[in-house]
Amino acid sequence: MAKVRKLWELQLLEEQQEKQKLQIVDPSLVKQLKSLKQEIEVLQSQLKDLKSQYQRAKEEVNSLERAGVECKEKQGQLNEKIYDGSLQSKEIKNYQQRLAKLNEEFTSSEDKQLEVMQQREDIKGIWEEKKQQLTTITAQYKTLHENYLQQKEEIKTRATDLAREITELIQEIGTEELELFRQLQKKHRRPVGRVTKDTCSGCHLGISFDKIKQLKTPDGVVHCNHCGRLLLWDPV
């Protein structure tokens, strides 16, 4: 009976192994990770674009500043020319018109510079906001990913443990008994039936009195008189 009990234990372990092979990481966790990864990629793309926009705005501000300096220099030169007494009245009027036009250009350039500077600051603000979002979501992703890896490792560890337990148990089972178990397994997925009262757990049919009597003896292998499974006497 001890031999049959070991075969029963082997049957239970192999059933666990079958279920274990189907076990996967929590699908809702995988779904969350995919969603967060997409959000991270979108934010990274947005930050890259904002960085380019900020750089272009910065370069435009620098360009406008240089243009403003040049404009101021020209204004100074025209003012000096107008008031140094070297020009005739007609020439002064012409220079004054040039100066007025230059003043308009300078004012327009200053306004544009202020506008672009504001755009630059707005871009910086959006960038900082997106950066904070990325930091938060990345932290969430990291936590969930650690959970994912932990679940994956637990599944792998359990599979390894089951394989080891099965191997160790098989080494304890005799070759003849194991061969009989495998032969019966071709016909029945569960080749060992447990008998708690007078019924085979495999086919759920009643066991004959003679079989019950045989089961109560310490030695020998008993088969179900209906389905042919090996029987384990295991009264409640």
PDB file of C-alpha atoms in Angstrom, residues 1 18 66 87 95 102 132 134-135 141 179 192 201 203 212 217 228:
ATOM      1  CA  MET A   1       0.000   0.000   0.000  1.00  0.00           C
ATOM      2  CA  GLU A  18       0.317  20.539 -15.355  1.00  0.00           C
ATOM      3  CA  ARG A  66      22.165  90.536 -31.665  1.00  0.00           C
ATOM      4  CA  LEU A  87      24.722 117.441 -43.169  1.00  0.00           C
ATOM      5  CA  TYR A  95      18.690 110.638 -42.240  1.00  0.00           C
ATOM      6  CA  LEU A 102      15.173 102.041 -37.759  1.00  0.00           C
ATOM      7  CA  GLN A 132       7.313  65.575 -13.400  1.00  0.00           C
ATOM      8  CA  LEU A 134       7.349  61.214 -16.499  1.00  0.00           C
ATOM      9  CA  THR A 135       9.097  60.880 -13.133  1.00  0.00           C
ATOM     10  CA  TYR A 141       6.233  51.464 -13.814  1.00  0.00           C
ATOM     11  CA  GLU A 179       6.033   1.250 -15.370  1.00  0.00           C
ATOM     12  CA  VAL A 192      -4.665   5.955  -9.174  1.00  0.00           C
ATOM     13  CA  SER A 201     -12.471   8.364  -6.934  1.00  0.00           C
ATOM     14  CA  CYS A 203     -14.791   6.217 -11.953  1.00  0.00           C
ATOM     15  CA  ILE A 212     -12.133  -3.656  -0.128  1.00  0.00           C
ATOM     16  CA  THR A 217      -4.101  -5.785   3.689  1.00  0.00           C
ATOM     17  CA  GLY A 228      -8.878  -0.869 -13.760  1.00  0.00           C
TER      18      GLY A 228
END
